[in-house]
XYZ file of C-alpha atoms in Angstrom:
582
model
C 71.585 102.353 9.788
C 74.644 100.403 10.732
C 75.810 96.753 12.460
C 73.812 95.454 15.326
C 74.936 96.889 18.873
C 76.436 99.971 17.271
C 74.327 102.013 18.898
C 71.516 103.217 16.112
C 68.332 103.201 18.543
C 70.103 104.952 21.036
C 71.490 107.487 19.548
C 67.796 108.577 18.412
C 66.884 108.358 21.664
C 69.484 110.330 22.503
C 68.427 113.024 20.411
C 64.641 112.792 21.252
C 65.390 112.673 24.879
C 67.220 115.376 26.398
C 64.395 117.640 26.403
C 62.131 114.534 27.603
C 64.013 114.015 30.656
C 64.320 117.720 31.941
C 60.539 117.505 31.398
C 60.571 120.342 27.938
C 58.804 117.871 25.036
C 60.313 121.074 22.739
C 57.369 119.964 20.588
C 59.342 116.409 19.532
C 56.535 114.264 17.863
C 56.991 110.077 18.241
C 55.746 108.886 15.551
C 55.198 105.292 14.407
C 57.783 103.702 13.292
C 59.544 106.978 12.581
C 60.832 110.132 14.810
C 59.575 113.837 13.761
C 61.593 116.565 15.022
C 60.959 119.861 14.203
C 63.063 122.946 13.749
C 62.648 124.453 16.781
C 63.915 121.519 18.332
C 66.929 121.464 15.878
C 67.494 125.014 16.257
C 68.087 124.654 19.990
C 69.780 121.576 20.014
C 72.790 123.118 17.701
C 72.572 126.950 19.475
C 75.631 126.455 20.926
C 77.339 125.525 17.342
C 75.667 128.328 15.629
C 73.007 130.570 16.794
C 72.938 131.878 13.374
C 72.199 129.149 11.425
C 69.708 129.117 8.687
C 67.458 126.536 8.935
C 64.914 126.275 5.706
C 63.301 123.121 6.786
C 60.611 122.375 8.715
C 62.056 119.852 10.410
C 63.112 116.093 9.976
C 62.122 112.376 9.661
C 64.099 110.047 11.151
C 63.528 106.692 10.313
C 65.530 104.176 12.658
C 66.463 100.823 10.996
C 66.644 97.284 12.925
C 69.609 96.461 10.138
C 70.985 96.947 6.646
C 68.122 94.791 5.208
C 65.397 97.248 6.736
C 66.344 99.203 4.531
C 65.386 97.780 1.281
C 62.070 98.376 2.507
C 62.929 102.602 2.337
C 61.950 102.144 -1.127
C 59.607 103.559 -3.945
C 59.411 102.503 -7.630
C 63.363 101.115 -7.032
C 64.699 104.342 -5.317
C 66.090 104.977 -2.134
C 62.554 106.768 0.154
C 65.315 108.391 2.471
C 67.051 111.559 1.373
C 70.545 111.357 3.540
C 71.326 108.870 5.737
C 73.643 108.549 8.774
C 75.394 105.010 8.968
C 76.477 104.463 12.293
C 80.229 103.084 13.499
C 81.085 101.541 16.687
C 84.408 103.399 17.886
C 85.456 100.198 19.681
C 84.398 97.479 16.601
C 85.084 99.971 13.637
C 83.429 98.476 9.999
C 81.495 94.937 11.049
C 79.749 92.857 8.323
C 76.892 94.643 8.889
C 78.318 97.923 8.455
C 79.965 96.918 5.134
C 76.379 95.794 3.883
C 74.780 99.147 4.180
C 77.761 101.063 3.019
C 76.910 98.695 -0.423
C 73.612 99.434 -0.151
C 73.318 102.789 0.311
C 76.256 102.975 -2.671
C 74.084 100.998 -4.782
C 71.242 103.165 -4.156
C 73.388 105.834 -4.717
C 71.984 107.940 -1.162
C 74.002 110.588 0.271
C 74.807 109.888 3.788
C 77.418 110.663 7.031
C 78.958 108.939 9.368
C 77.901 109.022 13.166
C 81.119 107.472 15.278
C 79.502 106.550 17.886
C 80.768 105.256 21.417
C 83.394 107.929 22.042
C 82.901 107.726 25.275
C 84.518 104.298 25.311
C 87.816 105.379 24.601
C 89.571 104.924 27.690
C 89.988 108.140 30.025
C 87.027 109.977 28.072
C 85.939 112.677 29.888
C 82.263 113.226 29.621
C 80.603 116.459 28.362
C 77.141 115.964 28.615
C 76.056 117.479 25.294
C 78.856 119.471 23.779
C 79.865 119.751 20.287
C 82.234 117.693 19.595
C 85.352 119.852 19.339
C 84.481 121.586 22.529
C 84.463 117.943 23.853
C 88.065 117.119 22.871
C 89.592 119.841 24.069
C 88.498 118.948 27.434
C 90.308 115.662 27.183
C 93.910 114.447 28.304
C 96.624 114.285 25.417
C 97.054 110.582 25.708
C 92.653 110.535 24.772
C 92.999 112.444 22.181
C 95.927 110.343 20.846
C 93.414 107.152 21.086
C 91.118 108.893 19.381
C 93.149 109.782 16.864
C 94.523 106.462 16.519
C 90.972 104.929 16.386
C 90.100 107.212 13.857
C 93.174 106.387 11.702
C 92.088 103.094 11.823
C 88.504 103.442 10.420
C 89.388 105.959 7.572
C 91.953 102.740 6.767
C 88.847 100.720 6.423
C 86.877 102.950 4.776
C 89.888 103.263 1.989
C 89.761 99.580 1.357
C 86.096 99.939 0.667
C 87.168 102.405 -1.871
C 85.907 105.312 0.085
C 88.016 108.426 1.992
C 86.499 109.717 4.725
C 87.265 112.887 7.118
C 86.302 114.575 10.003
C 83.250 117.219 9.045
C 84.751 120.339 10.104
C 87.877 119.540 8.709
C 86.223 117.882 5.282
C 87.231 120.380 2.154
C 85.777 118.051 -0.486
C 82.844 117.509 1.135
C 81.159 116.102 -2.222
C 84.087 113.640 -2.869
C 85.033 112.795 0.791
C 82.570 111.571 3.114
C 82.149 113.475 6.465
C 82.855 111.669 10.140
C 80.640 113.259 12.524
C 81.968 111.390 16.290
C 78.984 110.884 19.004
C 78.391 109.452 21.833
C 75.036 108.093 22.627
C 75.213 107.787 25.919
C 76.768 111.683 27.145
C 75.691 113.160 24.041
C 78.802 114.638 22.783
C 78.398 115.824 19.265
C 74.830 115.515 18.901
C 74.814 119.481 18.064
C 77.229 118.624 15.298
C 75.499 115.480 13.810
C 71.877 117.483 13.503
C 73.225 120.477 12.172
C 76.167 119.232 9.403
C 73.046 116.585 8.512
C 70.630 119.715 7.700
C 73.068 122.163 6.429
C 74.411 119.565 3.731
C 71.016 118.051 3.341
C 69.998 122.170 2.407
C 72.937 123.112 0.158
C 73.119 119.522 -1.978
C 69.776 118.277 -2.065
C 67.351 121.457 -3.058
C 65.257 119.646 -5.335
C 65.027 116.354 -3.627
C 63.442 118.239 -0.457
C 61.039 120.881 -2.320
C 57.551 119.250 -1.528
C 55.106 117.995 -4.704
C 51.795 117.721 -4.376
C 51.849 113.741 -6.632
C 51.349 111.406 -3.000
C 55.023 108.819 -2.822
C 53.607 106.885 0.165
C 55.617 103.320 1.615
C 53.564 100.928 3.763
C 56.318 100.275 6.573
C 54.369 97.795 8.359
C 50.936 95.633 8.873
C 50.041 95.604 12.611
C 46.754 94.634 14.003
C 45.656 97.055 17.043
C 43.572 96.896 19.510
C 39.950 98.605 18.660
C 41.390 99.798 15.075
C 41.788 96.138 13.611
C 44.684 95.708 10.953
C 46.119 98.920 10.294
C 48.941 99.936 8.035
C 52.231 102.498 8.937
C 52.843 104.286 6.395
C 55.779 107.668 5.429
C 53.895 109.753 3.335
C 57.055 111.582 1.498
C 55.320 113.287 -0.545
C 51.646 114.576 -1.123
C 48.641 115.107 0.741
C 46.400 112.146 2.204
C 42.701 112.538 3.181
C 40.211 110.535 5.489
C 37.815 109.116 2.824
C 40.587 108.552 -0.103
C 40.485 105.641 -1.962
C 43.775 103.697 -1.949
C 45.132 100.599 -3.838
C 47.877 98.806 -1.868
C 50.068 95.382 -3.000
C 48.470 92.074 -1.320
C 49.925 88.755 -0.774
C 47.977 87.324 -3.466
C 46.136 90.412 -5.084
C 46.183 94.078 -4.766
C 43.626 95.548 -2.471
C 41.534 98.226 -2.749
C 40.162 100.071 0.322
C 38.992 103.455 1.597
C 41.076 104.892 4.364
C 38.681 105.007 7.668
C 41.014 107.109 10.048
C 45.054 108.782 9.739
C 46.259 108.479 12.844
C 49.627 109.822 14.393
C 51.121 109.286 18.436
C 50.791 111.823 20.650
C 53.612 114.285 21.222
C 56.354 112.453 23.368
C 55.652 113.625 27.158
C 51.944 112.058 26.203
C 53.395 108.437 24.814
C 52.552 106.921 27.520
C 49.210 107.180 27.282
C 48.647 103.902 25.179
C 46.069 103.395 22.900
C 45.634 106.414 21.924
C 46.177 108.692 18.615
C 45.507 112.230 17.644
C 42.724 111.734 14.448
C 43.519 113.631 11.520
C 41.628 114.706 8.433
C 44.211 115.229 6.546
C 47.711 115.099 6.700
C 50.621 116.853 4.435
C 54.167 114.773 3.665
C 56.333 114.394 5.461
C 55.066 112.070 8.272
C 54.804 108.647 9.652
C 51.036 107.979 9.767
C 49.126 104.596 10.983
C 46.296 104.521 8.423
C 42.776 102.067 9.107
C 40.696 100.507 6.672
C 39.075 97.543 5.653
C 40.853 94.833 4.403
C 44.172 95.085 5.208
C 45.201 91.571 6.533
C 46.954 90.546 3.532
C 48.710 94.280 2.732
C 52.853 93.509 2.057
C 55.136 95.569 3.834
C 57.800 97.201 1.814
C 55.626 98.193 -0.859
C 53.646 101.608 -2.323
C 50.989 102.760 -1.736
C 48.680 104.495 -4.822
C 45.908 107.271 -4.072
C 43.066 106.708 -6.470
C 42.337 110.183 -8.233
C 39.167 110.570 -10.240
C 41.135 110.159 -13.894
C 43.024 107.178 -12.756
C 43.430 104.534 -14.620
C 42.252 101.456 -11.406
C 43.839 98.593 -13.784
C 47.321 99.945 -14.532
C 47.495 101.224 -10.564
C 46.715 97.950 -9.424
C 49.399 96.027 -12.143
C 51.578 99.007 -10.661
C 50.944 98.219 -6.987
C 51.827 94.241 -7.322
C 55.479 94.783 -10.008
C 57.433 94.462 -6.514
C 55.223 90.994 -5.904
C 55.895 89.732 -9.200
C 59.730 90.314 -9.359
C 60.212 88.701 -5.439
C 57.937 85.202 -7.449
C 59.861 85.395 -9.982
C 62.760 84.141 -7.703
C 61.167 81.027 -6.382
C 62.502 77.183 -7.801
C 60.129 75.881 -10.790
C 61.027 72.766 -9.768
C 59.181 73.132 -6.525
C 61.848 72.069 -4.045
C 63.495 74.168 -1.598
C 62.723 75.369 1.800
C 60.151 78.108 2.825
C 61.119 81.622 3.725
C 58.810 83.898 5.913
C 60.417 87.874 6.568
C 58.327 90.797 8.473
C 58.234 92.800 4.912
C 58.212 92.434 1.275
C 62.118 94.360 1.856
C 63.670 92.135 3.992
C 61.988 89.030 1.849
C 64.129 90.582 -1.168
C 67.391 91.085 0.783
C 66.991 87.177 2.055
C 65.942 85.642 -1.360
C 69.138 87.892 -3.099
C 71.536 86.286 -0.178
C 70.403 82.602 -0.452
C 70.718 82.706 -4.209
C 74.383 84.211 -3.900
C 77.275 81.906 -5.357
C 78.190 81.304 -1.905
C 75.303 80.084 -0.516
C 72.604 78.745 -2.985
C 69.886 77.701 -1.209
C 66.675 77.205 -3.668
C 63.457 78.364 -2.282
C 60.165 76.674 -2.784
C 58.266 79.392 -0.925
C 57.244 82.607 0.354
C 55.271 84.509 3.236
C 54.971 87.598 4.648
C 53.966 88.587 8.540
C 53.848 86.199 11.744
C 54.312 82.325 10.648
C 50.855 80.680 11.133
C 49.798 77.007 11.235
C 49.057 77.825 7.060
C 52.899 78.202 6.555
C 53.507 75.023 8.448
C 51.362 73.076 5.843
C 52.921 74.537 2.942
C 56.172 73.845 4.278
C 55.029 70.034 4.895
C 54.845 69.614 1.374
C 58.567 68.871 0.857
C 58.255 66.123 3.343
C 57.072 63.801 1.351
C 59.433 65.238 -1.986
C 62.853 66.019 -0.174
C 62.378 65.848 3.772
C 65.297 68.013 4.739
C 64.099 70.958 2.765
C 60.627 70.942 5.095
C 62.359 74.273 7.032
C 61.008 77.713 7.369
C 63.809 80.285 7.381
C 61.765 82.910 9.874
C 63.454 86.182 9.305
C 62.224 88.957 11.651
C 59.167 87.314 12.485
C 57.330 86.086 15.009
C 55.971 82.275 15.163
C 52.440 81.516 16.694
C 52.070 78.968 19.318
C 49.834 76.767 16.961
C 52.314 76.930 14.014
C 55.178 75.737 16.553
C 53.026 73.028 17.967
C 51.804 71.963 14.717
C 55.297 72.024 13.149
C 56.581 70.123 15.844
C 53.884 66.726 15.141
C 54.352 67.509 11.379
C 58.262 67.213 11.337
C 58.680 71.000 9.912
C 62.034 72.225 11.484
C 61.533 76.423 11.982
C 64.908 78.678 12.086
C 64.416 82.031 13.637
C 66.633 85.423 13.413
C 66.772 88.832 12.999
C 70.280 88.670 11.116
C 70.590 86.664 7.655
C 73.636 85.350 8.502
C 72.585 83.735 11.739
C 69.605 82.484 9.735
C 72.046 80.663 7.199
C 74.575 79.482 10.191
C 71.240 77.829 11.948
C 70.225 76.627 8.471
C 73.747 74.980 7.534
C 74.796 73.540 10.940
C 71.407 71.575 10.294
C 72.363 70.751 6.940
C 75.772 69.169 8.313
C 74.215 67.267 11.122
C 71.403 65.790 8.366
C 74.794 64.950 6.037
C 76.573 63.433 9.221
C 73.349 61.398 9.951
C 73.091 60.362 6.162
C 76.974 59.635 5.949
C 76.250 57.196 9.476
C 73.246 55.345 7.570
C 74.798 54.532 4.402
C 78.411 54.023 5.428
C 78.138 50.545 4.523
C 77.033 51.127 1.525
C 79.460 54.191 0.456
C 82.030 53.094 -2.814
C 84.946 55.522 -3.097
C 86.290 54.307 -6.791
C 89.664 52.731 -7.301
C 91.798 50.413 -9.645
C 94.483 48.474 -8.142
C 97.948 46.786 -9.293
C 98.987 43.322 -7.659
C 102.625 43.609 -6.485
C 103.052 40.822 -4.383
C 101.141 38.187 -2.305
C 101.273 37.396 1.458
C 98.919 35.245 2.406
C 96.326 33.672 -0.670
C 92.870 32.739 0.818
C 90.951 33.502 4.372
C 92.348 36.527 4.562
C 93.581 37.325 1.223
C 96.535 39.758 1.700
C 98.238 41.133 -0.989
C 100.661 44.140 -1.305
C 99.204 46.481 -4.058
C 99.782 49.947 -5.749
C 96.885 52.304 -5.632
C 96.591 53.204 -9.819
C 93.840 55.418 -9.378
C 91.469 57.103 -7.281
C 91.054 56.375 -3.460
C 91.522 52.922 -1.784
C 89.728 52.997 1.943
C 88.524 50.308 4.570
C 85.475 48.343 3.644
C 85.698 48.903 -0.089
C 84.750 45.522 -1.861
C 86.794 44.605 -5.029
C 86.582 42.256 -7.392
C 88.422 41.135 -10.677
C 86.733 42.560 -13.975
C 89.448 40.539 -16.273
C 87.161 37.286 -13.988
C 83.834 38.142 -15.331
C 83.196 40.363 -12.720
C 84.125 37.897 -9.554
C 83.603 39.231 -5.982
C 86.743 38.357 -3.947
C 85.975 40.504 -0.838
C 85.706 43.613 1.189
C 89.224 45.531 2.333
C 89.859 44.812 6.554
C 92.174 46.531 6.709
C 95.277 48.768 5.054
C 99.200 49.313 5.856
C 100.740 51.614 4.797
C 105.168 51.478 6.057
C 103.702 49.108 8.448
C 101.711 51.339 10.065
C 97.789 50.743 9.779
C 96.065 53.526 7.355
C 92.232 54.144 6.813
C 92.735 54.803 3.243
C 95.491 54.953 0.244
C 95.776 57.350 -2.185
C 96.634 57.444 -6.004
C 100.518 56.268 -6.240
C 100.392 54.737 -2.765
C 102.049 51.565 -2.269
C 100.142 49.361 0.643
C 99.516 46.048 1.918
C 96.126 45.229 2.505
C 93.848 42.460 3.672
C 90.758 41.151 1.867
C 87.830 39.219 3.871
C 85.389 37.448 2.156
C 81.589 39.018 1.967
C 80.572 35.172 2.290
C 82.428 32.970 3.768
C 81.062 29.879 1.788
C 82.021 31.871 -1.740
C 86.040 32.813 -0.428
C 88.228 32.974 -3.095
C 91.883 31.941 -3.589
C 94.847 33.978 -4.952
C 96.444 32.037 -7.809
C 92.982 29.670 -8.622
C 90.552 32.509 -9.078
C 92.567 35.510 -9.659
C 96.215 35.769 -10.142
C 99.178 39.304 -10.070
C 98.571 39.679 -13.740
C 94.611 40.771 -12.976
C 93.412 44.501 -12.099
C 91.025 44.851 -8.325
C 88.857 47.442 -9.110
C 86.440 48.590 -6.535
C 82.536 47.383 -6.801
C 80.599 50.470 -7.684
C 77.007 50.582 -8.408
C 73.700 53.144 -9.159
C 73.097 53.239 -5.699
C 76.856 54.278 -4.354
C 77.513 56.698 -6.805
C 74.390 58.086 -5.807
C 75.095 58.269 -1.968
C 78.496 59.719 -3.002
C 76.576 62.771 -4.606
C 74.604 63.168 -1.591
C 76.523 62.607 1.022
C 80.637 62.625 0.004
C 80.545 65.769 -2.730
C 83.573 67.440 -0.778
C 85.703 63.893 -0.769
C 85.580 63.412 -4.239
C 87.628 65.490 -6.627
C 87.139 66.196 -10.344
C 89.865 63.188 -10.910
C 87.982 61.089 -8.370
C 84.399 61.452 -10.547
C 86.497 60.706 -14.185
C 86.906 57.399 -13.060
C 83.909 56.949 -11.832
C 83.269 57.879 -15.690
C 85.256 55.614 -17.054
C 84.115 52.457 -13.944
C 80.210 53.514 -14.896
C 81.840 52.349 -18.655
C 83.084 49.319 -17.508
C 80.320 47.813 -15.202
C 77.415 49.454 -17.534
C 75.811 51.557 -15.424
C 73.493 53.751 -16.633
């Protein structure tokens, strides 16, 4: 796992596809939505590191993440599915946002993992070695590389300290429990691929015994719901544990309910050289953990992503597996507004739903959500969204995380009004979701600018002119004085006298006065057969006050929140008071 662009996909590839491309599979089996490679594989990948070494397991499951929030889906009964993991650095970018989200994650979670620095064959002047451990790799480059390598790498640890964490380089790690290893690759040439599969078995072997000793009680996460041609709606699954059969009856969570089905077929891909055969999967009748399996049965179409799934054994209690099976369900409902309002949120898995609801309800962003989906956004999503145009129109928006939107639902959203945001990053989600937010204010601020009343008392000083235009020098008491602000004279029952032209302020012409300012300023009559006259309706002795009402305090909450200070809502307090507003 790691930031977008660092380099994550390839570097599997990488690994599964040496042997590809000289035309030796080496027994490498693609699975779905995960990467099997066995210890043969391993074994010859790292003989040139140690010929020796002892290698207990039977291999390894790689699991290869679009992003940190993929990850939440790696999950059973609240713990991390994955037993190590390798978070993956950019060279060239060091720690991005993304990078600092998984390193919390995986720290919350509290999962063992390395570091792959990946890209070293960026660093300017690298010379490649196609394949070599890594410290066979630097010793083949110039003094000035390895100084930019070592500078680069000075760097990082830095960033890794301020996240609390140290860090070293693997072969030179002595506290490898309390430091975390750095394990440099490239990707691309391959250097220190050797290293990166052997440290990640080796300390997998000596720190994680118990973890990796196989129990026969099935821990099984549905990764994804895909529908496939001749199989219908089928589910990935990685079995971690356990045994599953052809014929067992399973109980996974559903949108709405759980569902109970008996599995039909386990299927896995074909060994890699075969891949490219599409459409077809070696049949299983059973299959042992662990492995990435596609699993058909009936029923499926509403199955959540992200969630267990329970073998049904002949003492089972069906009732508490199926209140089991939907807890995940329950807790992502809890998290939706009782009030009904808020905008609609659709993610690829029950995972990635979580990691979106958790950032929108941050103190930072608080967004409230009205509603949920799961899977491609169909014309059924558009309706539910609809619903807030009729209570709050702006909130009719799906936030589409990671998903992909049918041509109906965009059609149909489009006549309805229902704006749809699409991403695969949360952040770009929120960016496209605030920048519409601020164009909706903008449009707001344009329609009720004339009716907008910032709140302010004012102090006669002087006069300059008294009737058609009034214009009067004046000290700003309180709160904010600006253009087009009408005022009138409480002490005069209340009398309009005018709207504010215009403002100077040293004789230069000012959109607005603040609290303390001295100004001159010129009043024109709302209507011209009701002007009024300084010194026969209102005289220096008399307070202006701006002309609130209901309805502009209430387009100042909407539309002005960041203009008005605490001070700024006090006197609209204590002006509420005084025109009895309630």
């Amino acid at each position: 796992m790691g930031h977008v662009d660092a380099g994550k996909t390839k570097l599997l590839d990488c690994i599964r596809g040496t042997n590809v491309q000289e035309g030796e599979a080496g027994g490498i089996t693609q699975q779905i939505g995960a990467t099997y490679l066995p210890a043969e594989n391993i074994r010859e990948r790292t003989m040139e590191l140690r010929a020796d070494a002892q290698l207990n397991v039977p291999g390894v499951l790689v699991i290869d993440t679009p992003g940190h929030e993929s990850f939440t889906n790696l999950r059973s009964r609240g713990s991390s599915l994955c037993d190590i993991a390798i978070l993956v650095v950019d060279i060239t970018h060091r720690l991005q946002p993304q990078t600092i989200e998984s390193l919390n994650l995986l720290r919350m979670r509290n999962t063992e993992f390395i570091v792959a620095l990946n890209k070293v064959d960026r660093i300017s002047g690298w010379k490649k070695c196609k394949n070599a451990p890594f410290v066979k790799a630097i010793r083949q480059q110039t003094e000035d590389v390895k100084d930019l390598f070592n500078m680069k790498l000075a760097e990082i640890k830095t960033q890794f300290q301020d996240q609390g964490l140290n860090t070293e380089l693997y072969y030179k790690n002595k506290e490898k429990g309390e430091c975390l290893s750095i394990v440099p690759t490239s990707a691309i040439s391959g250097e220190g691929i050797p290293d990166l599969l052997l440290f990640l078995v080796q300390w997998a072997q000596k720190t994680m015994v118990e973890k990796l000793t196989y129990v026969d009680k099935v821990q099984c996460t549905v990764l994804e719901v895909k529908v496939i041609e001749g199989h219908g709606t089928t589910i990935d699954v990685v079995l971690v544990n356990g045994e599953l059969h052809e014929g067992d009856q399973i109980v996974v969570c559903g949108l709405q309910e759980p569902i109970v089905t008996t599995v039909r077929a386990l299927l896995t891909s074909h060994p890699m050289k075969e891949s490219r055969v599409k459409g077809t999967y070696l049949h299983h009748k059973k299959i042992k953990a662990a492995q990435s399996i596609k699993i058909t049965a009936q029923g499926l179409e509403h199955a959540v992503a992200g969630t267990c799934l329970h073998v049904v054994g002949p003492d089972d209690d069906m009732d508490a597996i199926k209140n089991s099976v939907m807890e995940d369900m329950e807790s992502v409902m809890s998290r939706i507004e009782k009030s009904g309002e808020g905008v609609y949120v659709q993610a690829s898995t029950l995972g990635s739903l979580e990691a979106l609801l958790e950032f929108l309800k941050s103190p930072a962003v608080r967004i409230p959500v009205s509603g949920i989906g799961i899977g491609p956004v169909h014309k059924k999503d558009i309706m539910k969204a609809g619903v807030m145009l009729e209570k709050k129109k702006e909130d009719a928006i799906i936030l589409a995380f990671d998903v992909k939107v049918t041509t109906e639902a965009r059609e149909l959203a489009d006549d309805m009004g229902v704006k749809i945001f699409c991403a695969d990053i949360i952040y770009h989600l929120f960016d496209l979701y605030k920048d519409y937010i601020e164009k909706i204010k903008e449009e707001k601020k344009k329609e009720s600018a004339d009716e907008v009343v910032f709140p302010c008392i004012l102090n006669i000083l002087r006069e300059f002119n008294k009737k058609d235009p009034i214009i009067l020098g004046v000290k700003v008491v309180d709160g904010i004085l600006k253009i087009g602000t009408p005022i009138c004279v409480p002490s005069r029952e209340f009398i309009d006298i005018g709207r504010i032209a215009s403002i100077e302020k040293n004789r230069n012409p000012v959109d607005y006065a603040e609290k303390g300012d001295e100004v001159a300023i010129k009043i024109v009559a709302s209507n011209r057969e009701e002007q009024k006259t300084f010194g026969r309706h209102f005289d220096k002795k008399d307070e202006l006050v701006s002309h609130i009402s209901r309805r502009s305090i209430d387009i100042l909450n909407e539309s002005y929140m960041n203009e008005m200070s605490k001070e700024k809502w006090d006197l609209i307090v204590v002006l509420k008071s005084l025109f009895k507003i309630f």
